[in-house]
Short mmCIF file of C-alpha atoms in Angstrom, two decimals:
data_model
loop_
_atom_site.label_atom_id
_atom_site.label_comp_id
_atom_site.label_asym_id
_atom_site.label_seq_id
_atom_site.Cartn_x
_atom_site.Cartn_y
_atom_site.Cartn_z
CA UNK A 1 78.40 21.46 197.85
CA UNK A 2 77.74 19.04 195.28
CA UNK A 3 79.16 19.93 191.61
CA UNK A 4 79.21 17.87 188.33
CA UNK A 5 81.18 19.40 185.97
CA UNK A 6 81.36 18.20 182.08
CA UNK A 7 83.76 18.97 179.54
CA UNK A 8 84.74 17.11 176.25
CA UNK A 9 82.10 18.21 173.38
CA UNK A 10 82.33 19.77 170.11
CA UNK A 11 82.12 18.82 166.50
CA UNK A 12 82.65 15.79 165.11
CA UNK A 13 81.97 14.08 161.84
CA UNK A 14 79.58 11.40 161.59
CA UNK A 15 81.27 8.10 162.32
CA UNK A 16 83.70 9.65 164.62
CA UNK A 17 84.56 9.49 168.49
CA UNK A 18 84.48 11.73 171.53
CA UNK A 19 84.67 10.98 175.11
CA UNK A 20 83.26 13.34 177.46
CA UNK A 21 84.15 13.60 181.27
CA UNK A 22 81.98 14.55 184.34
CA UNK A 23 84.30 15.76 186.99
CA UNK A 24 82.53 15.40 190.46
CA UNK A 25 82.83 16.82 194.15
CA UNK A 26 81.14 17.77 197.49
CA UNK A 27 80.25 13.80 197.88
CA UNK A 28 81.80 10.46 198.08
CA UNK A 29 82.31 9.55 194.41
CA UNK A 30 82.79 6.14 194.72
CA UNK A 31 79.49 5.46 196.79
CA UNK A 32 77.22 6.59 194.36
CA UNK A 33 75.65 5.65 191.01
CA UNK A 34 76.64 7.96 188.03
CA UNK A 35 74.64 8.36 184.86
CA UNK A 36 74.91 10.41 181.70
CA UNK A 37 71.42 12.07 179.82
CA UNK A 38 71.14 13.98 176.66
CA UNK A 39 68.80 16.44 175.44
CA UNK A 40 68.55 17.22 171.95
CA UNK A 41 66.56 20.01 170.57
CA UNK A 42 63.18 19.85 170.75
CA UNK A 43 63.12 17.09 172.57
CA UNK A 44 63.03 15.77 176.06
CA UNK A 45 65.77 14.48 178.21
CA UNK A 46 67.13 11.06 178.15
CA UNK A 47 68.69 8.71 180.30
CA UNK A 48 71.74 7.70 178.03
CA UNK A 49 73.73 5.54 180.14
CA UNK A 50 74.25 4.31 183.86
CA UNK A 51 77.25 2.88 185.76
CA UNK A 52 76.25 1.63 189.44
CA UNK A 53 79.11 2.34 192.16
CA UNK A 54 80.26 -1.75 191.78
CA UNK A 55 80.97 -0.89 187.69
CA UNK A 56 77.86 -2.05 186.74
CA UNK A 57 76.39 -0.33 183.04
CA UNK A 58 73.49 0.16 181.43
CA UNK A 59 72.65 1.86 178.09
CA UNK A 60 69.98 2.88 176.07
CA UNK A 61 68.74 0.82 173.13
CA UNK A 62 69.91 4.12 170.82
CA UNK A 63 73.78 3.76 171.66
CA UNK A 64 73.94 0.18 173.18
CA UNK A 65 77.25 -1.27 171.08
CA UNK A 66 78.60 2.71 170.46
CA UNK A 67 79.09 4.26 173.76
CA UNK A 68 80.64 3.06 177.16
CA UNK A 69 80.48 4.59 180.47
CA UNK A 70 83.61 4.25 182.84
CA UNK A 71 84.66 5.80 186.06
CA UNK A 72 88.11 6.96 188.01
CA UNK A 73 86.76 6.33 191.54
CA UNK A 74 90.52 8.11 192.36
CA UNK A 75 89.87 11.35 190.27
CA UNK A 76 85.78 11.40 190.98
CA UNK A 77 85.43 11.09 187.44
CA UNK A 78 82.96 9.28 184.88
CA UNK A 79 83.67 9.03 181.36
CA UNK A 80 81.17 8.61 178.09
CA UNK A 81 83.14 7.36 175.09
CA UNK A 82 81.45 7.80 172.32
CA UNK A 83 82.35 6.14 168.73
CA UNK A 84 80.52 5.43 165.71
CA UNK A 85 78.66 8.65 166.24
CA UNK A 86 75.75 9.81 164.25
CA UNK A 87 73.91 13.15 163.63
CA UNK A 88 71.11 11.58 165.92
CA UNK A 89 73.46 11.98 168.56
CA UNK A 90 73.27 15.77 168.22
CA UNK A 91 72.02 17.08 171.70
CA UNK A 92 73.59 18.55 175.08
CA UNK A 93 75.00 15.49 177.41
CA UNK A 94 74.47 16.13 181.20
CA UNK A 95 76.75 14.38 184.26
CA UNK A 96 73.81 13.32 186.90
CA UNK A 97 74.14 12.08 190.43
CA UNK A 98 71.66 11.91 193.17
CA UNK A 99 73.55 11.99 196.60
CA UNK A 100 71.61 12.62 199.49
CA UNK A 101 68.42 11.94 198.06
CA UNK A 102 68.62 14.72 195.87
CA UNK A 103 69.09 14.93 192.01
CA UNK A 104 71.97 17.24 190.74
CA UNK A 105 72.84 17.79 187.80
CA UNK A 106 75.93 19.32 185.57
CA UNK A 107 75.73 22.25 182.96
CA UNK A 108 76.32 20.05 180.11
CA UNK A 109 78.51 20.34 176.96
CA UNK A 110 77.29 20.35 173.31
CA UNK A 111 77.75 17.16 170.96
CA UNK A 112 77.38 18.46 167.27
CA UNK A 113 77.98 15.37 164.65
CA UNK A 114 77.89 16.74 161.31
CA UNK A 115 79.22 17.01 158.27
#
């Protein structure tokens, strides 16, 4: 059974830092390519950044520069740190993997930058 769990959100002030963490299980971690969305309100869901399974990333235009995507191939894990943060970066951040040829995502956690 395939689960993605986040954790790491809150408050923060503008300009400040948080680094969320996607724990994952029920596949081999390592194999796969992890990514990280957000979906603020009233908005749609976007891809925020990728990391292949070789380390390879990718980020959106929005936080290229303020956020970085990492993994722990040894504790199934994949990281978004987050600096530099801005109220535009309000939203709920989802973990997403796609073992198996299916899409799964995690619950999310809540990102409020304000002041």
């Amino acid at each position: 059974q395939v689960q993605l769990v986040e954790s790491g959100g809150g408050l923060v002030q503008p300009g400040g830092s948080l680094r969320l963490s996607c724990a994952a299980s029920g596949f081999t971690f390592s194999r796969y390519a992890m990514r990280w969305y957000r979906q603020a309100p009233g908005k749609e869901r976007e891809l925020v950044a990728a990391i292949t399974s070789g380390g390879n990333e990718n980020y959106s235009d929005s936080v290229k520069g303020r956020f970085t995507i990492s993994r722990d191939n040894w504790k199934n894990t994949v990281y978004l740190q987050m600096n530099s943060l801005k109220p535009e970066d309000t939203a709920v951040y989802y973990c997403n993997a796609s073992p198996y040829a299916m899409n799964y995502w995690g619950k999310g956690t809540l990102v409020t930058v304000s002041s």
